[in-house]
PDB file of C-alpha atoms in Angstrom:
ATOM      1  CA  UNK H 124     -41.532  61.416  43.635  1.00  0.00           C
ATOM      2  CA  UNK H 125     -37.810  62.117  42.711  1.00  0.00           C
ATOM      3  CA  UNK H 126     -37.433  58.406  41.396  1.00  0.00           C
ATOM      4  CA  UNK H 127     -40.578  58.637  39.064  1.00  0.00           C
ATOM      5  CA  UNK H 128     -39.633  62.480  37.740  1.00  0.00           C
ATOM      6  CA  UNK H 129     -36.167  61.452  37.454  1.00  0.00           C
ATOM      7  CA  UNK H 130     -37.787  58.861  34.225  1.00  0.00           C
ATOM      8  CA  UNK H 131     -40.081  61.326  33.337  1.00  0.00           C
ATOM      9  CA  UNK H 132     -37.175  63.796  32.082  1.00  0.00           C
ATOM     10  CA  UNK H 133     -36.102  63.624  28.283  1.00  0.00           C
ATOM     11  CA  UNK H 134     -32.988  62.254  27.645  1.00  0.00           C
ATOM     12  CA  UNK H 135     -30.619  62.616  24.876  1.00  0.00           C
ATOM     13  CA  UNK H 136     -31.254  59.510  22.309  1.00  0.00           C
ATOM     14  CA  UNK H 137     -27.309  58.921  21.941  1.00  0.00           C
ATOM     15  CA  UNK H 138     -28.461  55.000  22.039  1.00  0.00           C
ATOM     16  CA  UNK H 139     -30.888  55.989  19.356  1.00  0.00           C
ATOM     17  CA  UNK H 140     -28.970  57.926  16.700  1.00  0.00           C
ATOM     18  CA  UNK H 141     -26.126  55.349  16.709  1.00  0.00           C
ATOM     19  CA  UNK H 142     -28.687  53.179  15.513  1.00  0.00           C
ATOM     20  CA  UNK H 143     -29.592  55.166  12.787  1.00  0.00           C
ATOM     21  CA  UNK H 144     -26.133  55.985  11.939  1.00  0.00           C
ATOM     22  CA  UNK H 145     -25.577  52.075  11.824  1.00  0.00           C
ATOM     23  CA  UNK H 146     -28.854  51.302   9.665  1.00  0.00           C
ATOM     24  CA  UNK H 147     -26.771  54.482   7.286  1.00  0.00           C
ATOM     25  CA  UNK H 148     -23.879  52.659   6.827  1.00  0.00           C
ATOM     26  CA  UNK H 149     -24.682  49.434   6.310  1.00  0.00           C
ATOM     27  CA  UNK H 150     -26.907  50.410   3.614  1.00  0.00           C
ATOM     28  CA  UNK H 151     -24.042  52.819   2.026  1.00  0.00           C
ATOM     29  CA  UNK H 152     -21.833  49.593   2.195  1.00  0.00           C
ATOM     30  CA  UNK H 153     -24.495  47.325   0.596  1.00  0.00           C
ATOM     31  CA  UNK H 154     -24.912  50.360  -2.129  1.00  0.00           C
ATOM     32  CA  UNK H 155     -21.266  50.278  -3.001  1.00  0.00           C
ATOM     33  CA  UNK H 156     -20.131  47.289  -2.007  1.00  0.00           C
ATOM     34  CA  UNK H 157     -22.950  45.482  -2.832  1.00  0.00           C
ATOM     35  CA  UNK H 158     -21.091  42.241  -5.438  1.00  0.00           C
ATOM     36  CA  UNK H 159     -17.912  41.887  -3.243  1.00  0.00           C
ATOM     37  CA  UNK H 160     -20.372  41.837  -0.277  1.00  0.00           C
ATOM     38  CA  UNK H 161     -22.566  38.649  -2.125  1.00  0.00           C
ATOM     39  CA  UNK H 162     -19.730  37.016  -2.219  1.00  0.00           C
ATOM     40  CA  UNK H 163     -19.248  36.372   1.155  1.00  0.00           C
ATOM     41  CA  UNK H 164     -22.171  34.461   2.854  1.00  0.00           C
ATOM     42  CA  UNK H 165     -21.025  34.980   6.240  1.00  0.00           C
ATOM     43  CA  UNK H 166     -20.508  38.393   5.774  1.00  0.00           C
ATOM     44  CA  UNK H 167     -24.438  38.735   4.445  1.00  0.00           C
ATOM     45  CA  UNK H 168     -25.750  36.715   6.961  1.00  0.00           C
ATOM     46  CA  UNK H 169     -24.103  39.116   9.666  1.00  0.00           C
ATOM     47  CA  UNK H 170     -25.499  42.271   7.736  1.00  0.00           C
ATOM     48  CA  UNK H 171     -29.237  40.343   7.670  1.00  0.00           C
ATOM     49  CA  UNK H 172     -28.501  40.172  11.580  1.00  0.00           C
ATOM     50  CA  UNK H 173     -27.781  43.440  12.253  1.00  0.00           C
ATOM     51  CA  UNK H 174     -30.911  44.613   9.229  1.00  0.00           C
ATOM     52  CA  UNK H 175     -32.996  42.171  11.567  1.00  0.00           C
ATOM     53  CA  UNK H 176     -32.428  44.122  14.905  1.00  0.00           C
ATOM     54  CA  UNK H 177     -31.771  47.916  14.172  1.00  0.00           C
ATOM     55  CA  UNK H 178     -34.710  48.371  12.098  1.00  0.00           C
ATOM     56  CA  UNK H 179     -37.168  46.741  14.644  1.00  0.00           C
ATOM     57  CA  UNK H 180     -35.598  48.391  17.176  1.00  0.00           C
ATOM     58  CA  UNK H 181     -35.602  51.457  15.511  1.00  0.00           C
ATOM     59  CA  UNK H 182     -39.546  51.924  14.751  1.00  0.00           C
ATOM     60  CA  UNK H 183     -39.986  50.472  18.790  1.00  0.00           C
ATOM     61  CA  UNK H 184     -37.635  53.542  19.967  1.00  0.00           C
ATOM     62  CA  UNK H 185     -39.990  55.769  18.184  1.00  0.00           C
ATOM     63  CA  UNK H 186     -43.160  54.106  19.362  1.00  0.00           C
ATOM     64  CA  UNK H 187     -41.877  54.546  22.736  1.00  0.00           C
ATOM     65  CA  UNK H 188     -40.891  58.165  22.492  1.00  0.00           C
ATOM     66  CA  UNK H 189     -43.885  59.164  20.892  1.00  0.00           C
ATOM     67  CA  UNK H 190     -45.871  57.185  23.519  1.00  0.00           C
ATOM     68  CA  UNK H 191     -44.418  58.606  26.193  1.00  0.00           C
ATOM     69  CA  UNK H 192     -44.829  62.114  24.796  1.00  0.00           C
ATOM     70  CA  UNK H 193     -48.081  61.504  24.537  1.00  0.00           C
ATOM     71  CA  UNK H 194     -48.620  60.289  27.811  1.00  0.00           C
ATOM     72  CA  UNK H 195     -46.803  63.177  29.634  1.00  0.00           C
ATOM     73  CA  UNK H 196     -48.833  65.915  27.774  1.00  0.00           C
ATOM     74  CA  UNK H 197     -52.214  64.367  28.551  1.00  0.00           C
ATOM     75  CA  UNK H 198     -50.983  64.545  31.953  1.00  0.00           C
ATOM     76  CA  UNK H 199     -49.078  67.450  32.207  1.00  0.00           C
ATOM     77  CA  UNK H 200     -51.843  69.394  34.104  1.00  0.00           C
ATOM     78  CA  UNK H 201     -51.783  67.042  36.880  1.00  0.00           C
ATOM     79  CA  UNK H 202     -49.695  64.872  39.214  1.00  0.00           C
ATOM     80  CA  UNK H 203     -49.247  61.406  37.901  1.00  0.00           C
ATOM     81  CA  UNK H 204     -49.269  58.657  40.597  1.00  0.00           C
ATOM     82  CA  UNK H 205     -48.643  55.795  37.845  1.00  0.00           C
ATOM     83  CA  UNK H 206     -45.841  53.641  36.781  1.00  0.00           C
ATOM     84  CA  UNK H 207     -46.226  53.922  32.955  1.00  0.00           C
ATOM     85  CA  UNK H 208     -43.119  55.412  31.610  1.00  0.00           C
ATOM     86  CA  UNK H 209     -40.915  52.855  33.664  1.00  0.00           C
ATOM     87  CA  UNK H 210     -43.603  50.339  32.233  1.00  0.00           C
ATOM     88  CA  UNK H 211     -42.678  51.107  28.638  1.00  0.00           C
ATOM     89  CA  UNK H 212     -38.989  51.440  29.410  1.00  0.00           C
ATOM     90  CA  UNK H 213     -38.974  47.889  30.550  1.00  0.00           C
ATOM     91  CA  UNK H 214     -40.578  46.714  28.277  1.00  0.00           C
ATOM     92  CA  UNK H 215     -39.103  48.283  25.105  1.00  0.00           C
ATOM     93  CA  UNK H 216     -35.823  46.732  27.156  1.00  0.00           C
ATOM     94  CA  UNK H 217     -37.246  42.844  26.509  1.00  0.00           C
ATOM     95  CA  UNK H 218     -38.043  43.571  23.078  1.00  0.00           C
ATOM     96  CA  UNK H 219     -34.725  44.657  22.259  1.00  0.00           C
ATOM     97  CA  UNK H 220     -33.461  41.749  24.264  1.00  0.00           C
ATOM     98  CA  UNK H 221     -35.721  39.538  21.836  1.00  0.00           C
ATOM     99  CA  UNK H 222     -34.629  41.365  18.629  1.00  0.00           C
ATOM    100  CA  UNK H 223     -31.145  40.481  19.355  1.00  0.00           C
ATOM    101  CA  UNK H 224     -31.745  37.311  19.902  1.00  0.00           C
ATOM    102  CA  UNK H 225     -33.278  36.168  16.466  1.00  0.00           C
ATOM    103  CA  UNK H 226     -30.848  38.393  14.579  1.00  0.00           C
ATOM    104  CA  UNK H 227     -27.959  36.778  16.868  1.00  0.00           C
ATOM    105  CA  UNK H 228     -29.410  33.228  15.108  1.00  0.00           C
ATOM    106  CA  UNK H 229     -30.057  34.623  11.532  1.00  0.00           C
ATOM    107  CA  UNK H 230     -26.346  35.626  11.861  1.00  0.00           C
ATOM    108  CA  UNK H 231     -25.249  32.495  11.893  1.00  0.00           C
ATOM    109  CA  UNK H 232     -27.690  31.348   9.089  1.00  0.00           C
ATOM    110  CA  UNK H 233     -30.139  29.556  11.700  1.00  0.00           C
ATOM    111  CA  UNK H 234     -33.875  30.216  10.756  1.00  0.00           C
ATOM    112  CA  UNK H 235     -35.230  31.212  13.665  1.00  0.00           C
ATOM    113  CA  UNK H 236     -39.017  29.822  13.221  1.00  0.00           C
ATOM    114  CA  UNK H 237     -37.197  26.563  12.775  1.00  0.00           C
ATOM    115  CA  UNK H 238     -35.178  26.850  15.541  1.00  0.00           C
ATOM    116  CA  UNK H 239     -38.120  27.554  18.230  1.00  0.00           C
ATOM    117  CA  UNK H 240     -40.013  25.072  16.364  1.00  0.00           C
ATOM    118  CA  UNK H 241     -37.186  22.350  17.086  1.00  0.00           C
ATOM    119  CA  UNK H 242     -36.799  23.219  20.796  1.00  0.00           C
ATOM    120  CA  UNK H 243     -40.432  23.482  22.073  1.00  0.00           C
ATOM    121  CA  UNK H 244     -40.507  20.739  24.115  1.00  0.00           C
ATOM    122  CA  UNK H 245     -37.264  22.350  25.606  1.00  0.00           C
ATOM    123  CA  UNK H 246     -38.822  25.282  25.627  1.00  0.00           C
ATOM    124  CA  UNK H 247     -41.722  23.919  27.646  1.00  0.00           C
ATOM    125  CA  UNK H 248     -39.479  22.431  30.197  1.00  0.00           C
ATOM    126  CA  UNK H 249     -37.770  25.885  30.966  1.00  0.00           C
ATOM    127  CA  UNK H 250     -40.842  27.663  31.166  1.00  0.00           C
ATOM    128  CA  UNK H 251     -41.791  24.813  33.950  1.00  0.00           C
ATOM    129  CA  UNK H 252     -38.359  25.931  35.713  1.00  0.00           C
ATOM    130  CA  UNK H 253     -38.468  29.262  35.486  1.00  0.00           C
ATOM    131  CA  UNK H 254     -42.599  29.641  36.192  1.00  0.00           C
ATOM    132  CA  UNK H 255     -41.906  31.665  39.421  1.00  0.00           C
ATOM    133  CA  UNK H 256     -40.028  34.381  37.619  1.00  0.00           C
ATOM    134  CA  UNK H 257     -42.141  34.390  34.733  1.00  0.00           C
ATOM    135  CA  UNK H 258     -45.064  35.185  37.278  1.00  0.00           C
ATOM    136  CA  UNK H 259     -43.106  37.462  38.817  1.00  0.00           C
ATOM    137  CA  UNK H 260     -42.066  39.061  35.674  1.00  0.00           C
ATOM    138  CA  UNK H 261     -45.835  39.503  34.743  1.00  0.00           C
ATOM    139  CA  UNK H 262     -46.500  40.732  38.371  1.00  0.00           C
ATOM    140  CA  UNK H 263     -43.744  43.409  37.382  1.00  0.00           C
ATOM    141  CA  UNK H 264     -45.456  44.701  34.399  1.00  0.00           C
ATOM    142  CA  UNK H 265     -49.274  44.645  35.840  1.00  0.00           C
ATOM    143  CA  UNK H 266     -47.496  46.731  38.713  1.00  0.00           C
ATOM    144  CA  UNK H 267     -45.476  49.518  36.583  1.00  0.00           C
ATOM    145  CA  UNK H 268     -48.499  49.958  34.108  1.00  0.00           C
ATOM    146  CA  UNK H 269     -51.391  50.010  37.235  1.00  0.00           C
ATOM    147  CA  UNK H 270     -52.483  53.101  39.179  1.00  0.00           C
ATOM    148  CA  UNK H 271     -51.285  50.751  43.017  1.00  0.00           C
ATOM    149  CA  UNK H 272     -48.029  51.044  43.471  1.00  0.00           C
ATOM    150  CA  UNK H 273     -45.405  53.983  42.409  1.00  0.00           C
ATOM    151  CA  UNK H 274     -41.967  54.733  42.948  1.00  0.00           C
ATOM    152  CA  UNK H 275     -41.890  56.792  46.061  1.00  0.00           C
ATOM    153  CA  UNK H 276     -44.308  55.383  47.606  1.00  0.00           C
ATOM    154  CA  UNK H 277     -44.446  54.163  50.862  1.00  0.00           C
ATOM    155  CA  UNK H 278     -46.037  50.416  51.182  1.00  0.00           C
ATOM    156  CA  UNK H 279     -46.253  47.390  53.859  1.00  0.00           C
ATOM    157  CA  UNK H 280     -46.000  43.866  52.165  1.00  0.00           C
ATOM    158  CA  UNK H 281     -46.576  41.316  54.925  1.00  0.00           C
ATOM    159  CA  UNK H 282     -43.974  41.946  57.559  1.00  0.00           C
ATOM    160  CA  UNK H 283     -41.614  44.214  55.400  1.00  0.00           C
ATOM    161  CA  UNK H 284     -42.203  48.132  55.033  1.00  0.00           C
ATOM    162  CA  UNK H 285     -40.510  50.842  53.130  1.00  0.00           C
ATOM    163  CA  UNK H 286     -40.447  53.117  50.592  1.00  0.00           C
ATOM    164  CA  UNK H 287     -40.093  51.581  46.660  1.00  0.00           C
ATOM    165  CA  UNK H 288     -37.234  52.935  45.329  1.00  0.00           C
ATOM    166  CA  UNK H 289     -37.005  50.819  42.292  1.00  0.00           C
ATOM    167  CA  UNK H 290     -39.892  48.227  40.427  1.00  0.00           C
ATOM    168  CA  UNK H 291     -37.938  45.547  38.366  1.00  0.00           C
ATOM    169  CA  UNK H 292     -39.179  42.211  36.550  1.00  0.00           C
ATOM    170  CA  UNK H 293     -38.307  40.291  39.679  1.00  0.00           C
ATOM    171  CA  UNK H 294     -38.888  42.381  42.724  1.00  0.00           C
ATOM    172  CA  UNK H 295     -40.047  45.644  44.369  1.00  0.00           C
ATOM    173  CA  UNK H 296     -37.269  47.283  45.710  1.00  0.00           C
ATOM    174  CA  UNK H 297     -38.013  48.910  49.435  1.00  0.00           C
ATOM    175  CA  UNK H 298     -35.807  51.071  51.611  1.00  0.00           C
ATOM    176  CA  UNK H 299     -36.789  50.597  55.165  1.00  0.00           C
ATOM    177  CA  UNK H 300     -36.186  53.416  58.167  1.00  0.00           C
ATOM    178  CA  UNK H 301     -33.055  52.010  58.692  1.00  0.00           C
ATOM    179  CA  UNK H 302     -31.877  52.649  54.856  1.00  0.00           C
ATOM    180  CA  UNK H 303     -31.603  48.729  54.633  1.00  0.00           C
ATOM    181  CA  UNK H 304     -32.454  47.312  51.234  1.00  0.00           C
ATOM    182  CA  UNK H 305     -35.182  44.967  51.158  1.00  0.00           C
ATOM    183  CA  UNK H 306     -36.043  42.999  47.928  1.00  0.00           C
ATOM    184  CA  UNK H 307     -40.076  42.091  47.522  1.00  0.00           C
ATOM    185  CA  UNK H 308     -41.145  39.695  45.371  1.00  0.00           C
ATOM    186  CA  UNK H 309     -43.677  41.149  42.609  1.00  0.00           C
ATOM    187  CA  UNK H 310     -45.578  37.574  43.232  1.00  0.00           C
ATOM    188  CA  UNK H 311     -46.242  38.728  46.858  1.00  0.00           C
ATOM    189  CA  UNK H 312     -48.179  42.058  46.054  1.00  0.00           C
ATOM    190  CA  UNK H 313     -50.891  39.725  44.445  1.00  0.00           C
ATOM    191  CA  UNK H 314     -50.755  36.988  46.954  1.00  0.00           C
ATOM    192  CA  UNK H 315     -50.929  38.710  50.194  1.00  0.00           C
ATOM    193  CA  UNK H 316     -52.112  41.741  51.758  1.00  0.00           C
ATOM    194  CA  UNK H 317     -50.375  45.251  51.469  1.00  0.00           C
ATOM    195  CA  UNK H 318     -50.589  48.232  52.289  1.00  0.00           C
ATOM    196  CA  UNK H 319     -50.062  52.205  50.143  1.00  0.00           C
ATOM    197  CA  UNK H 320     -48.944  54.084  52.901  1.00  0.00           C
ATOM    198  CA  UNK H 321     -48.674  56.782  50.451  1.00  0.00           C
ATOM    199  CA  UNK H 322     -51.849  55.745  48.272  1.00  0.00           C
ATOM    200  CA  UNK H 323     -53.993  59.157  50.391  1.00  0.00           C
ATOM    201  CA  UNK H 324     -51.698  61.390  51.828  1.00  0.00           C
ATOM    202  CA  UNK H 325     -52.425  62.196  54.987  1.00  0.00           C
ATOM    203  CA  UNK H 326     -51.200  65.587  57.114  1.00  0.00           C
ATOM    204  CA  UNK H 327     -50.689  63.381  60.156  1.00  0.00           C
ATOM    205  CA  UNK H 328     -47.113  62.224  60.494  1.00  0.00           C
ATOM    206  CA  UNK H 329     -45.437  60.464  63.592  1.00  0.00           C
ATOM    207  CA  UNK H 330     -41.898  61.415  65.236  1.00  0.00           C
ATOM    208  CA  UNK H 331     -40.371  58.369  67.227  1.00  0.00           C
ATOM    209  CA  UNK H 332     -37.202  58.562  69.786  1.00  0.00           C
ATOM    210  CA  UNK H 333     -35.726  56.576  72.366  1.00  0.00           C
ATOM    211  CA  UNK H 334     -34.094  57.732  75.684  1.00  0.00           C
ATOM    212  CA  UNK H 335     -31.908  56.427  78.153  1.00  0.00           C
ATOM    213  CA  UNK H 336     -34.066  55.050  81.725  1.00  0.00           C
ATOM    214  CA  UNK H 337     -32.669  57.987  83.107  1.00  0.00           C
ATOM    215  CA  UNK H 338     -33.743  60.534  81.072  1.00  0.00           C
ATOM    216  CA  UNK H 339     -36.976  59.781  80.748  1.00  0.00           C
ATOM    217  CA  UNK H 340     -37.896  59.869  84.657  1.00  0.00           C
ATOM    218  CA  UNK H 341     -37.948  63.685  83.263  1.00  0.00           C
ATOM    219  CA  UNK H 342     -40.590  63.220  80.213  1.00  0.00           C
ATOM    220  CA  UNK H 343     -42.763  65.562  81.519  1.00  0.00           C
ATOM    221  CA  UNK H 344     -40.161  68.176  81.501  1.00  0.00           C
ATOM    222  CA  UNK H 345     -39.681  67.510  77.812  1.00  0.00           C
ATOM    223  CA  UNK H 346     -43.126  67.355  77.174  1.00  0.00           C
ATOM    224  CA  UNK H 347     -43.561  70.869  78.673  1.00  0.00           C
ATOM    225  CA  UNK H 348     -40.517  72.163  76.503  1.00  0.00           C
ATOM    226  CA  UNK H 349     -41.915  70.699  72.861  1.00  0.00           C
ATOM    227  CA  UNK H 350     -45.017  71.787  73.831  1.00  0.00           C
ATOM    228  CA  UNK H 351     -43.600  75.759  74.213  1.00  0.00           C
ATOM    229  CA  UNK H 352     -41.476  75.504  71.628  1.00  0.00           C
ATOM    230  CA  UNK H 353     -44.869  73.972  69.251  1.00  0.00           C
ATOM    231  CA  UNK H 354     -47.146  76.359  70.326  1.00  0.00           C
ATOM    232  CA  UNK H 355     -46.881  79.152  67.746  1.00  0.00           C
ATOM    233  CA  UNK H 356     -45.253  76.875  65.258  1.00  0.00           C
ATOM    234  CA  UNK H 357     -46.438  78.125  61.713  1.00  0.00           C
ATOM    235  CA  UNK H 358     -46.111  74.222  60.045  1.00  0.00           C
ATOM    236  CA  UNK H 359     -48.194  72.521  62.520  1.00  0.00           C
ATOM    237  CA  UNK H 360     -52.400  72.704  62.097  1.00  0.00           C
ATOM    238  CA  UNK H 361     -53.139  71.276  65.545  1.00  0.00           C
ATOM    239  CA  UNK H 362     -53.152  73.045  68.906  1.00  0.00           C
ATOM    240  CA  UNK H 363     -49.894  72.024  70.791  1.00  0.00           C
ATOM    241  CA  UNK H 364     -51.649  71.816  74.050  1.00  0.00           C
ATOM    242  CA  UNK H 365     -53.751  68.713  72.675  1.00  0.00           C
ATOM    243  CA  UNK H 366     -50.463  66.067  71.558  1.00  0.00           C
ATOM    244  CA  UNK H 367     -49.096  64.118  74.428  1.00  0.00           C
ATOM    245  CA  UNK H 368     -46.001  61.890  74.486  1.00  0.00           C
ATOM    246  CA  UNK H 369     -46.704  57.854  74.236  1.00  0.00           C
ATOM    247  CA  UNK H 370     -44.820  55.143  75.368  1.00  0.00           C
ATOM    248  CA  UNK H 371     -44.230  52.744  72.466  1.00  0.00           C
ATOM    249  CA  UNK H 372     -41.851  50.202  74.138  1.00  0.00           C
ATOM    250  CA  UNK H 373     -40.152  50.159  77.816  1.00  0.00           C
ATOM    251  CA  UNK H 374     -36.261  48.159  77.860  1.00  0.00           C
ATOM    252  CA  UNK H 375     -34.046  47.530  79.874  1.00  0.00           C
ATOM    253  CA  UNK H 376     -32.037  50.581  79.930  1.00  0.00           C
ATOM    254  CA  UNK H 377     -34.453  52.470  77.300  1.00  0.00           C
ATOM    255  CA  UNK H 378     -37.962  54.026  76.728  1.00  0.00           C
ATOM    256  CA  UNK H 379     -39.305  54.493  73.252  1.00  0.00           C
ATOM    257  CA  UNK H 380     -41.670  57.277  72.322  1.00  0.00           C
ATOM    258  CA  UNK H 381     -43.740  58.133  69.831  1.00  0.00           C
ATOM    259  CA  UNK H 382     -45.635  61.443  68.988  1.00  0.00           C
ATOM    260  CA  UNK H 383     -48.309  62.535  66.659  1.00  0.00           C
ATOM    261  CA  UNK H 384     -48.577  65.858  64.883  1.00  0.00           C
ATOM    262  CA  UNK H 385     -50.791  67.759  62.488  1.00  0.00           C
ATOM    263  CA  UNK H 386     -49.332  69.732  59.891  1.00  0.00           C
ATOM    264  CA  UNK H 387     -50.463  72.140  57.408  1.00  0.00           C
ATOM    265  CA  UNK H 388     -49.876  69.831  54.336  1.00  0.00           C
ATOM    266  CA  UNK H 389     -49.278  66.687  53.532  1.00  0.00           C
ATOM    267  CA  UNK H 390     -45.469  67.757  52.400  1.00  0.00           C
ATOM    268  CA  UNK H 391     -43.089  64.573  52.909  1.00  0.00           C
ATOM    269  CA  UNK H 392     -40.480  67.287  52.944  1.00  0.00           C
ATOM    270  CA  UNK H 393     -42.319  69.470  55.314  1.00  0.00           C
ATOM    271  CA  UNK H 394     -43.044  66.456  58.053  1.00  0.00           C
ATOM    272  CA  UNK H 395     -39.430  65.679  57.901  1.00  0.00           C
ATOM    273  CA  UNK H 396     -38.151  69.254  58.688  1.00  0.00           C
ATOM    274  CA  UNK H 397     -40.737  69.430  61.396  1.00  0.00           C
ATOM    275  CA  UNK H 398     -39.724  66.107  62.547  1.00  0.00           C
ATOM    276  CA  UNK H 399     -35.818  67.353  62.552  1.00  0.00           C
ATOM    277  CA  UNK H 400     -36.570  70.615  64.471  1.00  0.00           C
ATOM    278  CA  UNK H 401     -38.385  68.551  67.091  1.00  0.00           C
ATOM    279  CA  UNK H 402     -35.650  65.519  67.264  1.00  0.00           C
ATOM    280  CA  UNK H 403     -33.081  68.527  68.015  1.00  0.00           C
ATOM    281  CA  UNK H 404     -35.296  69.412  71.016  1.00  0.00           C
ATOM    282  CA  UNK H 405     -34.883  65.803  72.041  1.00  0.00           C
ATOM    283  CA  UNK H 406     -31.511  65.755  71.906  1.00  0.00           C
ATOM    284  CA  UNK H 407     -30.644  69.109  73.925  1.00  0.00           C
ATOM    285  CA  UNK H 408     -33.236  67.932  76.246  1.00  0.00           C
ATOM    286  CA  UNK H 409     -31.497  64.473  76.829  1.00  0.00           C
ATOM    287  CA  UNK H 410     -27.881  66.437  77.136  1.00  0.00           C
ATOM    288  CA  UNK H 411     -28.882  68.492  79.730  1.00  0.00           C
ATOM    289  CA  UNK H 412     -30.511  65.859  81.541  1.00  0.00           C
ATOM    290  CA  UNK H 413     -27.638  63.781  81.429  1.00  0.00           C
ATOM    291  CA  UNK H 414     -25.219  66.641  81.832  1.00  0.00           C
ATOM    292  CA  UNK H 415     -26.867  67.509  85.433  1.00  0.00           C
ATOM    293  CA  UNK H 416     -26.772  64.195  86.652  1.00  0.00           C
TER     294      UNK H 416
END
């Protein structure tokens, strides 16, 4: 799953070292600057601020990397269908969000026990407002850190299908066949049925088609010509002779199609080159049908 691999990789820690190089020089300017610094309250309260989220956020950056290190070694032997990493990475994200937040109040010399203390009852009242994407924010993190549901994957969720291409606090994010972006609410994993389409891989894989009313008075002759073209096909497991075209949907002007195939793996990559060679077929057979007439 190019998504999931994509997190997987090491990255440079630029984020990380300026960090460090921060926690460095404020402690080189409270070594030498130390009385003319004292002397200035808002200037100390500003240095507690920034003391009060680098060095937090400093010993959670290494928690992370070293628990993602360990996570990829125990699993280096084997493919990993989990959310974890992107689990951690999220979360380590509200953390940091959090860290700023009290060192934004002790920088301006507000207490923050005594602040949240003061506002619970306001407090209370936002966490009425917001419930839905506090549920859905839990939903999120129950989803990146369980075994379910992985980037890549292709899932149903009620009447929407597609393949995740992104797991956030808020929603599942699906790509559909028709590259349209559809945003699923983590809520509605745990409160209706779906479906891992890509949960046990299967070696069965479906092309679909649609031709013009005219062309397809002469299915059988395309039938015939995928079926030659099939027959010694070193991808496919099945016997050629055995598939058969079927009718899906009859319009107007249109007939859809739909035909199933074996392969010799479960390859996504492999069902979508055998899927191309035999939508090429459909297409020279529909110009030449069209071209005689």
């Amino acid at each position: 799953m190019i998504a999931q691999a994509e997190d997987n990789k090491p990255r440079f820690p630029y984020v990380f070292l300026l960090k460090i190089f921060l926690v460095i020089g404020l402690i080189a300017a409270d070594t030498y600057l130390g009385k003319e610094i004292m002397q200035q309250k808002t200037l100390v309260q500003v240095m507690r601020g920034f003391y009060s989220f680098l060095i937090p956020s400093i010993f959670l950056s290494v928690i992370r990397y070293v628990v993602i290190f360990l996570y990829n070694a125990r699993h280096k032997q084997r493919a990993v269908r989990g959310n974890f990493v992107l689990g951690v990475n999220r979360l380590t994200a509200v953390l940091n969000v959090v860290f700023a937040l009290i060192a934004l109040l002790i920088s301006f010399g507000i207490n923050p026990k005594d602040f949240i203390t003061s506002l619970t009852i306001v407090a209370m009242a936002i966490a009425v407002l917001f419930r839905d994407y506090i549920t859905n924010m839990i939903s999120g993190l129950i989803v990146m850190f369980s075994e379910q549901l992985s980037v890549g994957d292709r899932i149903k969720v009620g009447d929407q299908k597609g393949r995740i291409v992104d797991i956030t606090f808020a929603n599942i994010v699906l790509q559909d066949e028709e590259d349209d972006i559809i945003m699923v609410p983590n809520n509605l994993v745990f409160t209706s049925t779906f479906m891992n389409l890509s949960a046990h891989q299967s070696s069965l894989f479906t092309v679909r088609f649609e031709l013009p009313l005219q062309a397809s008075l002469e299915v059988e002759e395309l039938e015939e010509a995928l079926r030659v073209s099939l027959t010694t096909h070193p991808n496919l497991s099945d016997k050629p002779d055995d598939f058969q075209l079927k009718v899906v949907e009859l319009g107007k002007d249109f007939v859809r199609y739909k035909l199933d195939l074996h392969a010799v793996s479960n390859s996504n990559r492999m069902h979508r080159q055998l899927e191309n060679e035999i939508l090429k077929e459909v297409i020279k057979f529909e110009r030449r049908v069209l071209k005689s007439s």
